[in-house]
Short mmCIF file of C-alpha atoms and ligand atoms in Angstrom, two decimals:
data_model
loop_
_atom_site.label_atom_id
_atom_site.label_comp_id
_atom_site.label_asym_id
_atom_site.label_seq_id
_atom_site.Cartn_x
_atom_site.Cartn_y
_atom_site.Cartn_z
CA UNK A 1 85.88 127.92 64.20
CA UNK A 2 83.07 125.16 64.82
CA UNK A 3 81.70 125.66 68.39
CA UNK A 4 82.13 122.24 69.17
CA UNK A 5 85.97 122.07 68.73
CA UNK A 6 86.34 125.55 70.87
CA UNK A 7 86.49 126.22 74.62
CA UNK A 8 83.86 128.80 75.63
CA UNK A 9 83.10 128.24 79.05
CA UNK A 10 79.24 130.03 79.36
CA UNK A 11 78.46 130.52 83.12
CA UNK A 12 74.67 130.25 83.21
CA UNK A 13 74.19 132.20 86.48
CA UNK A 14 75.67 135.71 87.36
CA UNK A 15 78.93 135.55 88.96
CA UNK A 16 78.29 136.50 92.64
CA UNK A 17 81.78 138.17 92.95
CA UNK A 18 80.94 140.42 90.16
CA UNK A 19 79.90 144.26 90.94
CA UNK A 20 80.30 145.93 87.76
CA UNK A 21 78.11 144.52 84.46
CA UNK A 22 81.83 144.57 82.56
CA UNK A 23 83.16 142.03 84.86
CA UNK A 24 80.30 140.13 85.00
CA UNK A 25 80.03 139.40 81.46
CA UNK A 26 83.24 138.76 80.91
CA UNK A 27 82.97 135.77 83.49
CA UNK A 28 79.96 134.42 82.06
CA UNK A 29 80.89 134.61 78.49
CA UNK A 30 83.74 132.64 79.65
CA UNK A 31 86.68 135.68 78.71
CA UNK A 32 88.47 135.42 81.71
CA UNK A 33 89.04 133.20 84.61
CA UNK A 34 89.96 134.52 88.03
CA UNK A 35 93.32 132.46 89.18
CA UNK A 36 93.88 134.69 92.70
CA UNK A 37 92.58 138.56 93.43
CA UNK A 38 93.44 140.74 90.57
CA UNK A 39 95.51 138.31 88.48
CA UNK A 40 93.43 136.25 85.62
CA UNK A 41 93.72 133.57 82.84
CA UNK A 42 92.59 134.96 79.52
CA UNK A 43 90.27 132.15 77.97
CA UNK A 44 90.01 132.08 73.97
CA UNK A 45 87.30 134.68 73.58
CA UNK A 46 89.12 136.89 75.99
CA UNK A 47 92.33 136.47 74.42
CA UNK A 48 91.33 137.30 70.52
CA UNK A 49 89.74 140.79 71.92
CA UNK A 50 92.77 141.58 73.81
CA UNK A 51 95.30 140.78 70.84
CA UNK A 52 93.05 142.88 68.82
CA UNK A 53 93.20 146.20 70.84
CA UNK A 54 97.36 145.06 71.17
CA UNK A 55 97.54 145.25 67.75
CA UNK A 56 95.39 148.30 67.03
CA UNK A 57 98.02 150.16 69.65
CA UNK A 58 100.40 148.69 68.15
CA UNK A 59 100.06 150.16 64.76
CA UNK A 60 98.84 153.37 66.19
CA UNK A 61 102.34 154.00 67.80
CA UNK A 62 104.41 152.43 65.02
CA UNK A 63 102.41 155.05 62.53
CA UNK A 64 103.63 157.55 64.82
CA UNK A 65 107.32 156.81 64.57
CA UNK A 66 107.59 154.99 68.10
CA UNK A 67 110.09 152.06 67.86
CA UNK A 68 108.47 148.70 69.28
CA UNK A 69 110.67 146.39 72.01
CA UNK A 70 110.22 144.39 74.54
CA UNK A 71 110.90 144.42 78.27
CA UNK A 72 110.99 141.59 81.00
CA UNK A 73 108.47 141.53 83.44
CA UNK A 74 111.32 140.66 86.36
CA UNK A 75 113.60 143.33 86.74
CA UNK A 76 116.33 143.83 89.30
CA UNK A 77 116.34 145.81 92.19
CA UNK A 78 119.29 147.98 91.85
CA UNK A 79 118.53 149.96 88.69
CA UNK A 80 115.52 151.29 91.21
CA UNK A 81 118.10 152.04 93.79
CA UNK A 82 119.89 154.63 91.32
CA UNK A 83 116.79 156.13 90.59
CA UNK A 84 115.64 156.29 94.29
CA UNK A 85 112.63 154.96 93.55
CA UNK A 86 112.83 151.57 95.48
CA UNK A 87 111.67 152.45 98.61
CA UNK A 88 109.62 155.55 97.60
CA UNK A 89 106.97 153.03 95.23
CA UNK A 90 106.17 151.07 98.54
CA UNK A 91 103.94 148.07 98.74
CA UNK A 92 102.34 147.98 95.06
CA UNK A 93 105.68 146.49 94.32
CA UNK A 94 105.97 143.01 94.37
CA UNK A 95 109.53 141.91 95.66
CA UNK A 96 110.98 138.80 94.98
CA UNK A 97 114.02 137.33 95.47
CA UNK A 98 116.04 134.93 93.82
CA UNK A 99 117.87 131.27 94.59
CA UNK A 100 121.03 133.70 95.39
CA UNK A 101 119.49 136.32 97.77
CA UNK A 102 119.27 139.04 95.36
CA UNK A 103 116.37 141.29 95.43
CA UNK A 104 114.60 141.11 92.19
CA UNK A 105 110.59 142.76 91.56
CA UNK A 106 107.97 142.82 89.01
CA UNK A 107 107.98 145.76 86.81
CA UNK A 108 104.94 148.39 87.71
CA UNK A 109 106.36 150.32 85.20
CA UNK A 110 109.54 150.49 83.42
CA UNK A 111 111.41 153.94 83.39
CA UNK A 112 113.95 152.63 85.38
CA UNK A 113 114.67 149.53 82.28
CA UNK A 114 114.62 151.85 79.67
CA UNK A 115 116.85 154.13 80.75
CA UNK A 116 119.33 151.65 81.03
CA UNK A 117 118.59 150.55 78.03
CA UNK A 118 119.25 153.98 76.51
CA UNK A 119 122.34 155.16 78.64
CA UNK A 120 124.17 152.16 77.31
CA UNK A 121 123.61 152.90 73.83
CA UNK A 122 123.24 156.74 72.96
CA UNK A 123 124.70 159.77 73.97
CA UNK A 124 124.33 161.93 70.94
CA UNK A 125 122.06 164.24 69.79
CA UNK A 126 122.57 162.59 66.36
CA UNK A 127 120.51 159.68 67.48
CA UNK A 128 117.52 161.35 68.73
CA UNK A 129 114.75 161.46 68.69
CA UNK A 130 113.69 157.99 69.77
CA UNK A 131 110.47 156.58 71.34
CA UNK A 132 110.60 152.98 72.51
CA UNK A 133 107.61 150.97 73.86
CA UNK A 134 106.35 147.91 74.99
CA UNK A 135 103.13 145.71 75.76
CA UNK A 136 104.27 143.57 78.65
CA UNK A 137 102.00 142.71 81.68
CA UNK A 138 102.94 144.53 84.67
CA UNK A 139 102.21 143.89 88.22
CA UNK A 140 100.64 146.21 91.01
CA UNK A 141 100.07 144.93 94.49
CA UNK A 142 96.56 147.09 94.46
CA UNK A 143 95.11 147.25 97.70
CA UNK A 144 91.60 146.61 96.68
CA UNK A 145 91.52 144.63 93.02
CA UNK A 146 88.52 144.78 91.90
CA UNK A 147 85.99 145.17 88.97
CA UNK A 148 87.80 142.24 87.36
CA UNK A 149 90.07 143.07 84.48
CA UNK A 150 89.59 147.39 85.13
CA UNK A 151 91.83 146.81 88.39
CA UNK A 152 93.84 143.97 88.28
CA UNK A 153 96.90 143.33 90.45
CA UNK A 154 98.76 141.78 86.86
CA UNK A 155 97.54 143.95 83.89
CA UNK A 156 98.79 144.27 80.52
CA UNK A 157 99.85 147.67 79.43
CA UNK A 158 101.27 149.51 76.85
CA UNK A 159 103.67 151.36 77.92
CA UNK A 160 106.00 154.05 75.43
CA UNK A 161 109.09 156.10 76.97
CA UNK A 162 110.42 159.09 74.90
CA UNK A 163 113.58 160.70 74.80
CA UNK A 164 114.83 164.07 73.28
CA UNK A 165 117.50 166.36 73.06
CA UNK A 166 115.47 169.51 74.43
CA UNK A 167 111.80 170.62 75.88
CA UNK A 168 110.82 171.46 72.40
CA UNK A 169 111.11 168.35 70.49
CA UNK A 170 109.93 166.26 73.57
CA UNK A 171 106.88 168.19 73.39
CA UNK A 172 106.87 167.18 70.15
CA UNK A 173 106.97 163.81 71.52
CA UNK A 174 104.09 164.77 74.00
CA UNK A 175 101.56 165.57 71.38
CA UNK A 176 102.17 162.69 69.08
CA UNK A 177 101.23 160.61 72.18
CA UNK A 178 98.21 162.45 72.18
CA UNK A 179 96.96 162.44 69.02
CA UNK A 180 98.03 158.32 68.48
CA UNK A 181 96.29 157.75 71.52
CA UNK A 182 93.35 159.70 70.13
CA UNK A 183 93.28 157.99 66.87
CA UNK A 184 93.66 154.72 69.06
CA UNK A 185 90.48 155.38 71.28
CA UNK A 186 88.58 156.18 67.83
CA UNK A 187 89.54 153.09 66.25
CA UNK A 188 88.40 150.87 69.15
CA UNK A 189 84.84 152.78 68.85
CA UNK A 190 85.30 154.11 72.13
CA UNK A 191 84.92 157.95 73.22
CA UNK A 192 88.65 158.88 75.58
CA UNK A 193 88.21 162.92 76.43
CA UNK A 194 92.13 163.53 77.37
CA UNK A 195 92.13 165.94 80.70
CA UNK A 196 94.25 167.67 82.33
CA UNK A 197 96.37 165.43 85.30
CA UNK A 198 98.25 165.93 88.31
CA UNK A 199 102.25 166.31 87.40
CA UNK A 200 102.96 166.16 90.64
CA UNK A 201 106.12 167.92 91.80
CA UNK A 202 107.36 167.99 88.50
CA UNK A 203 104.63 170.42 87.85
CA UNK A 204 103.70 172.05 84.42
CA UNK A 205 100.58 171.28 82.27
CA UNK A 206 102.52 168.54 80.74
CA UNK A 207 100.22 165.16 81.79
CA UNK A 208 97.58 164.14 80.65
CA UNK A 209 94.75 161.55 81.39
CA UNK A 210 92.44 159.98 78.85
CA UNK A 211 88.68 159.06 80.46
CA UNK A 212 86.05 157.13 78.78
CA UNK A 213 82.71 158.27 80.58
CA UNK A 214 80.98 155.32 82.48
CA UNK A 215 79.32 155.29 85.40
CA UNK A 216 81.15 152.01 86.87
CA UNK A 217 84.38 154.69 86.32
CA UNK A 218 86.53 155.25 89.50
CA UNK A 219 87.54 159.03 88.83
CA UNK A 220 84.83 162.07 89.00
CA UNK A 221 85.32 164.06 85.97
CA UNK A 222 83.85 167.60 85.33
CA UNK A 223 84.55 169.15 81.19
CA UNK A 224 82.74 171.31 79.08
CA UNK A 225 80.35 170.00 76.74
CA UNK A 226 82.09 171.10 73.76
CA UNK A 227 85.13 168.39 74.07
CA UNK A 228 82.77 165.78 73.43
CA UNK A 229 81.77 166.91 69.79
CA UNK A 230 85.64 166.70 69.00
CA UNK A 231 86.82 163.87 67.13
CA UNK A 232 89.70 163.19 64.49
CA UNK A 233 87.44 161.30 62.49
CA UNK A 234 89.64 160.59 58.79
CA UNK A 235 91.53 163.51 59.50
CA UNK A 236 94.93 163.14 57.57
CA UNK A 237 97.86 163.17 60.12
CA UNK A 238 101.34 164.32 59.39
CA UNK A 239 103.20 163.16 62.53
CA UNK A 240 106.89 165.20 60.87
CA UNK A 241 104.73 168.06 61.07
CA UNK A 242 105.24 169.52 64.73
CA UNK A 243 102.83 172.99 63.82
CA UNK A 244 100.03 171.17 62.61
CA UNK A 245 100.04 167.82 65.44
CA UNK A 246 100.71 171.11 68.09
CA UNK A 247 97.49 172.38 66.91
CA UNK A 248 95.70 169.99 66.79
CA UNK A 249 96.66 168.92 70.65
CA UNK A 250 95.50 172.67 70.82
CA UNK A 251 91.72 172.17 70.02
CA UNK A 252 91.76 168.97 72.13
CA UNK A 253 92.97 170.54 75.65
CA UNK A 254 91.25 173.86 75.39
CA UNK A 255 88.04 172.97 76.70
CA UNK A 256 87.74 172.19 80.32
CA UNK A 257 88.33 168.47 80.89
CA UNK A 258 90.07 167.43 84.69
CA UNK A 259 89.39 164.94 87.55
CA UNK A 260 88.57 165.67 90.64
CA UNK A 261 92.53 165.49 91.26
CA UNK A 262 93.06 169.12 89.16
CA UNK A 263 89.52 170.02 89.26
CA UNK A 264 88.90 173.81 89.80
CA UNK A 265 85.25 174.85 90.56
CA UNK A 266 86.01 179.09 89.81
CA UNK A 267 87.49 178.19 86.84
CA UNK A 268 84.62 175.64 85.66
CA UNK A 269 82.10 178.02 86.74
CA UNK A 270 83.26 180.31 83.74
CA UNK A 271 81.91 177.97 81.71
CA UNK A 272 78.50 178.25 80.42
CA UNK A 273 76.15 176.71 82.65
CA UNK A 274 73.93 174.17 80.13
CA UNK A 275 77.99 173.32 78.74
CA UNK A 276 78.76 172.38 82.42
CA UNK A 277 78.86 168.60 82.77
CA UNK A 278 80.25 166.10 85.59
CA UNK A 279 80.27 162.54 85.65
CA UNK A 280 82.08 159.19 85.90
CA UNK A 281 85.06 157.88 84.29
CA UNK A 282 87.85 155.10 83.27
CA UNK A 283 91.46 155.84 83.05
CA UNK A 284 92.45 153.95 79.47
CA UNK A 285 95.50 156.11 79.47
CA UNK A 286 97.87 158.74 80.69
CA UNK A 287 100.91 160.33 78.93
CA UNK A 288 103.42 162.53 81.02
CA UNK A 289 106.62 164.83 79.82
CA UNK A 290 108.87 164.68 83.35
CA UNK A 291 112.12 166.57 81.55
CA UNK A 292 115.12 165.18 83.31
CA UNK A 293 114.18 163.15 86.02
CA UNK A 294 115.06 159.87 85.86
CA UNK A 295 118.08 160.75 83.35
CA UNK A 296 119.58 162.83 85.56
CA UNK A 297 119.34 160.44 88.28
CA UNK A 298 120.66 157.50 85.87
CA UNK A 299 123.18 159.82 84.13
CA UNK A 300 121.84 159.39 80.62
CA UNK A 301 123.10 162.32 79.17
CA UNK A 302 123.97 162.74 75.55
CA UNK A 303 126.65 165.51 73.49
CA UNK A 304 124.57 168.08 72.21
CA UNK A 305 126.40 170.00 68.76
CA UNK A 306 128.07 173.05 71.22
CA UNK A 307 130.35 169.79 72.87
CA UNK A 308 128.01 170.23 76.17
CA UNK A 309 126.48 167.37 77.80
CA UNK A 310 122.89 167.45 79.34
CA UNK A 311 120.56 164.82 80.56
CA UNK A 312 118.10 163.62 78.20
CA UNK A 313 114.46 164.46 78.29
CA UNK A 314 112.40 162.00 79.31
CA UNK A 315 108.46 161.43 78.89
CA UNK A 316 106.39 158.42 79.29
CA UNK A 317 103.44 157.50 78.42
CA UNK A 318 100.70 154.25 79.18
CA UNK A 319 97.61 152.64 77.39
CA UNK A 320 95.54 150.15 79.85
CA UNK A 321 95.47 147.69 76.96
CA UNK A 322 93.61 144.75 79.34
CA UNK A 323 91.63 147.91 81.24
CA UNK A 324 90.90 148.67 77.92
CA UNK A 325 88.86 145.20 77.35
CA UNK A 326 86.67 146.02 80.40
CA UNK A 327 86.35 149.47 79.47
CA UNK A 328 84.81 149.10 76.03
CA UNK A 329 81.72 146.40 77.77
CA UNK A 330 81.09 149.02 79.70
CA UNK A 331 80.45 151.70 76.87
CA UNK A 332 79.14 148.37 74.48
CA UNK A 333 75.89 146.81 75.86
CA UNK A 334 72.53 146.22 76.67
CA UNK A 335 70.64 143.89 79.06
CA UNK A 336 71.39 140.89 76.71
CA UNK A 337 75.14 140.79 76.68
CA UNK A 338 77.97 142.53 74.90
CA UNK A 339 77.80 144.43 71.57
CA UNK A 340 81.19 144.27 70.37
CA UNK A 341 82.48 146.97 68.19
CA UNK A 342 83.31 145.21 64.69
CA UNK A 343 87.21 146.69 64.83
CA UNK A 344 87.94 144.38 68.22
CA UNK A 345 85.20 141.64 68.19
CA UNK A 346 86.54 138.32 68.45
CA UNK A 347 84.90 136.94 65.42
CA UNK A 348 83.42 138.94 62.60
CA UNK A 349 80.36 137.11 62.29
CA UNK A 350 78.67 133.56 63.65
CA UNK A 351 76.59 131.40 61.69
CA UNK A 352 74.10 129.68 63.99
CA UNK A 353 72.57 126.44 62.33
CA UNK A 354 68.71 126.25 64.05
CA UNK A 355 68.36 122.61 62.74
CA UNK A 356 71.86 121.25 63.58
CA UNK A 357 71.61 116.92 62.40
CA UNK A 358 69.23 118.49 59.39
CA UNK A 359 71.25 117.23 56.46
CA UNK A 360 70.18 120.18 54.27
CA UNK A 361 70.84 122.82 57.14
CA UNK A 362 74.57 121.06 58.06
CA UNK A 363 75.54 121.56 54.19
CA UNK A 364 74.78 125.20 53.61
CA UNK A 365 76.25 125.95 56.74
CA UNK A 366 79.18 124.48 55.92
CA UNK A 367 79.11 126.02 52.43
CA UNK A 368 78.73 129.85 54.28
CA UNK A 369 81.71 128.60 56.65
CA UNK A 370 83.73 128.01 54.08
CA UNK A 371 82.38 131.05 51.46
CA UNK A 372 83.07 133.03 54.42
CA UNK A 373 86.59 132.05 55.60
CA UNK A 374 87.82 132.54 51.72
CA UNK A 375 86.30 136.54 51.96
CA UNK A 376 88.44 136.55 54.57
CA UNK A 377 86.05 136.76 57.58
CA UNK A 378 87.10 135.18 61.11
CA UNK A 379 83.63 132.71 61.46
CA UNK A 380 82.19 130.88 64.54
CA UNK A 381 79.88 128.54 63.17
CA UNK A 382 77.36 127.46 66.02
CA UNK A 383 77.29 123.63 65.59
CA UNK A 384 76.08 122.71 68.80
CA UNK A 385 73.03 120.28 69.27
CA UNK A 386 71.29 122.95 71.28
CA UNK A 387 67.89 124.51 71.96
CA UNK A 388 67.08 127.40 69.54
CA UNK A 389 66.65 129.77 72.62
CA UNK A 390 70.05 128.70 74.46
CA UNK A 391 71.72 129.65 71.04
CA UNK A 392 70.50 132.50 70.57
CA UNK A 393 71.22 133.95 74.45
CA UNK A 394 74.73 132.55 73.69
CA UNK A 395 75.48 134.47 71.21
CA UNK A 396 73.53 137.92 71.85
CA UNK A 397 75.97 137.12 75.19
CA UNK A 398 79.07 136.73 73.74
CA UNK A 399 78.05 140.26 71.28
CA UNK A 400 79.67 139.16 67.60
CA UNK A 401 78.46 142.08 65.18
CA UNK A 402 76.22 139.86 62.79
CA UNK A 403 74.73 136.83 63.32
CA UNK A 404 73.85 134.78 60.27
CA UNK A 405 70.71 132.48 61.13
CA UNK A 406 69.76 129.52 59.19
CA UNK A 407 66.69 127.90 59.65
CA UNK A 408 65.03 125.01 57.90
CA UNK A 409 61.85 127.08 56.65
CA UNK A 410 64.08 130.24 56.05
CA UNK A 411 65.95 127.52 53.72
CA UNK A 412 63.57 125.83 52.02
CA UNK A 413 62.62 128.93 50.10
CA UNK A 414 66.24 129.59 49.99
CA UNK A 415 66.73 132.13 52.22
CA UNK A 416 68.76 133.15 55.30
CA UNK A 417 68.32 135.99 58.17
CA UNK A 418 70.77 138.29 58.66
CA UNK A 419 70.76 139.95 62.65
CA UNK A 420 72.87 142.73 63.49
CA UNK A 421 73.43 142.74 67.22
CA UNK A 422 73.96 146.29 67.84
CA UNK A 423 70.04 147.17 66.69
CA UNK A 424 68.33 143.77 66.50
CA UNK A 425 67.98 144.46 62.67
CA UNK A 426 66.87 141.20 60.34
CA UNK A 427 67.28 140.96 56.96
CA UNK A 428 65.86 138.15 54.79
CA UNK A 429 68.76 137.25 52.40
CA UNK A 430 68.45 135.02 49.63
CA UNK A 431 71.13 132.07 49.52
CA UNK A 432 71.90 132.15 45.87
CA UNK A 433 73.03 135.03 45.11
CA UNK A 434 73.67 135.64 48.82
CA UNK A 435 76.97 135.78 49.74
CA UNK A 436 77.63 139.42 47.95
CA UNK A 437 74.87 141.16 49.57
CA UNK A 438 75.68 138.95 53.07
CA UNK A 439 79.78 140.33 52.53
CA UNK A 440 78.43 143.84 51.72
CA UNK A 441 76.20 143.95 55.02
CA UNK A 442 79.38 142.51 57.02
CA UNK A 443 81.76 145.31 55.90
CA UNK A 444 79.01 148.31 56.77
P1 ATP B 501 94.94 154.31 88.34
O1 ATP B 501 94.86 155.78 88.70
O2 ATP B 501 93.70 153.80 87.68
O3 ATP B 501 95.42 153.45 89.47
P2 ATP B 501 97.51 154.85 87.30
O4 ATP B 501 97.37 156.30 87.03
O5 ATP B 501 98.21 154.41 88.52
O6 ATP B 501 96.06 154.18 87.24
P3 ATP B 501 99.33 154.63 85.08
O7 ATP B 501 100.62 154.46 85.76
O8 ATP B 501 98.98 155.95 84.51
O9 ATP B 501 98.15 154.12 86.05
O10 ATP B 501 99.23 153.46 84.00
C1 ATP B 501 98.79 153.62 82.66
C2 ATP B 501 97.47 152.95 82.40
O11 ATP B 501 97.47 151.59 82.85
C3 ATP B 501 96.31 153.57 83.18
O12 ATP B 501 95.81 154.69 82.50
C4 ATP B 501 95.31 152.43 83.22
O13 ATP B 501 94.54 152.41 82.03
C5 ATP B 501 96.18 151.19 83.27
N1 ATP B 501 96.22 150.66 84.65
C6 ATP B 501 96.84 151.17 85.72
N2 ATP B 501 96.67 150.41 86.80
C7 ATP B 501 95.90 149.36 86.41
C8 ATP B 501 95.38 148.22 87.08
N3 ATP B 501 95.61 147.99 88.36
N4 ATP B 501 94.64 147.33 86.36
C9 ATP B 501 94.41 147.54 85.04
N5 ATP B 501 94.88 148.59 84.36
C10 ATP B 501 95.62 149.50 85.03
MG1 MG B 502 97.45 157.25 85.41
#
């Protein structure tokens, strides 16, 4: 993409609405635009990281054996009258009503849907087990939006709905959640600790919560040390394989991890006092097992092999996908800008011409553009006719990984620089045989 032919609306000055550094980078490197409290345009730069952590989810759950579909956003009152939930979810829910007088609302969530969904079209044990989810925006009438994108009134969300014949294999169901969300987390470069959650009066350890430490987070978290040296790095993962993903969920949730919603000081204070650690964090997810609740109320029931009939088991289960975007500024940057991590960055690498109306400068940047493009890279090539100094704070703004510099005395003696923006590295990188050790500095 040339720079001149895109829309990347830089605000110069720091937004004065903005309280948190995630929000206010997003505004100035032109990401989002604010069209009422809580409820935003995505603007191209935006809108490439946000596809990119939908589509890392994406394959995360389809890897796992969940079944993608998609939901409306308007759904209609009544389905939230059988579950008795329509009067109980009070004024987060937006109401609307349509030309004929019938009440109609914008899905906060969609247990309610999918239930319907699945009543109409199973009631045998033969068909399950089944996941379905969904990345559809949702709305929440939040009393105080804020933080931009972290607490939106609209927000886009992934959200995944299982449904099993018995406690066992929705367990089952339970920890695959948990260890795709996991593997999701650690593909977006971001550290989630799952912790224990409120289940409400549903009750049992079943819910969980997945925090990324910050300290613009909303929730006080307190965990032992140890969960933090966990990761699932390349760890092979056999999702058929209920022992092995049950132990794994194992080592994850037996170190202490809760919010101050399940926190327990006497039982944190067993832990060993330099292991002892509180601080702040972002909800980017939450998974839940409920059992029967809403298919009892909905009568989804399906035949088990004795001839009985018993409600399904229900769990669902919820990625922040646009949280997510705000989320990973926060744990990505320094006093410059962002510092995208290469798996969601909305271009892999920019190429900023120094000398742009230099002849010389113009062709080899349009000969890297193109080299480039063919690897297979997504480019921004910085065309603009701008000061040295306003590029540069551009693009150590906007965070893309590398940044390929090309300069006229750098090219004379037919070199280029090579910055990483993460540690301010340069490399000197000679233009002929440049492109293979330029590729094999992109991929590390
Ligand atoms: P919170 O406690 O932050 O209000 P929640 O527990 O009500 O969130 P869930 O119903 O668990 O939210 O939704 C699943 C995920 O959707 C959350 O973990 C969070 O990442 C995201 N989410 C929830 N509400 C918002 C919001 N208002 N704006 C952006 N993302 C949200
Ligand atoms: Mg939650």
């Amino acid at each position: 993409m040339y720079l001149t032919k895109y829309f990347l609306p830089i605000l110069k000055e720091n937004p004065a609405e903005a309280q948190i550094t995630s929000h206010r980078l997003m505004l100035r490197s032109g990401m989002i635009k604010q069209s009422s409290a809580g409820i935003y345009s995505w603007l191209p730069l935006g809108l490439k990281v946000l596809k990119k952590i939908e589509k890392i989810v994406v394959e995360e759950q389809v890897a796992a054996g969940h079944i993608p579909i998609l939901m409306p956003t308007i759904q209609p009152s009544e389905l939230w009258e059988e579950s008795g939930r329509l009067d109980d979810y009070g004024k987060e829910m937006l109401r609307i009503e349509d030309r004929h007088g019938r009440l109609m609302l914008y899905g906060p969530t969609n247990e309610e849907l999918v239930t319907d969904i699945f009543r109409s079209h199973i009631s045998s044990y033969k068909d399950l087990p089944k996941t379905f989810f969904h990345i559809q925006w949702k709305f929440r009438d939040e009393v105080r939006p804020r933080f931009g994108v972290m607490r939106g009134r609209e927000f886009f969300m992934k959200d995944g709905y299982s449904f099993d014949m018995d406690k066992d294999s929705a367990i089952h169901a339970y920890n695959r959640h948990m260890i795709s969300y996991l593997r999701t987390y650690e593909r977006l470069g971001l550290k989630a600790i799952p912790m224990q959650a409120d289940t409400g009066p549903i009750g049992g350890d079943y819910s969980h919560e997945f925090l990324v430490l910050a300290e613009t987070g909303e929730s006080q978290v307190f965990y032992d040390k140890e969960i933090t040296d966990l990761s699932l790095g390349d760890r092979n993962i056999d999702y058929s394989d209920q022992q092995a993903i049950a132990t794994i969920v194992q080592d994850f949730t037996k170190p202490y991890a809760r919010t101050d919603e399940t926190h327990e000081q006497n039982l944190f204070n067993r832990i060993p006092n330099e292991r002892r650690l509180s601080a702040r964090g972002i909800e980017v997810g939450q998974i839940f097992y409920f059992g029967t609740k809403y298919s009892k109320s909905m009568g989804a029931d399906v035949v088990l092999p004795n001839g009985d009939r018993t409600p399904v088991e229900m769990g669902s289960h919820g990625i922040g996908v646009s949280r997510l975007v705000g989320a990973l500024i926060e744990a990505n940057h320094d006093d410059l800008g962002i510092i995208w991590p290469s798996s969601v960055a909305p271009f892999d690498v920019v190429i900023i011409n120094l000398k742009q109306g230099n002849e010389e400068s113009e062709k080899a940047c349009r000969q890297l553009y193109e080299d480039l493009i063919l690897a297979g890279y997504d480019v921004l090539y910085d065309d603009r006719d701008e000061r040295v100094g306003v590029k540069f704070a551009t693009m150590d703004l906007i965070g893309i990984p590398w940044q390929i510099i090309v300069g006229p005395r750098d090219l004379a003696d037919g070199f280029l620089e090579l910055k990483c923006r993460k540690n301010g590295s340069k490399t000197r990188v000679p233009l002929t045989e440049g492109s293979r050790q330029l590729l094999s500095a992109l991929n590390s």
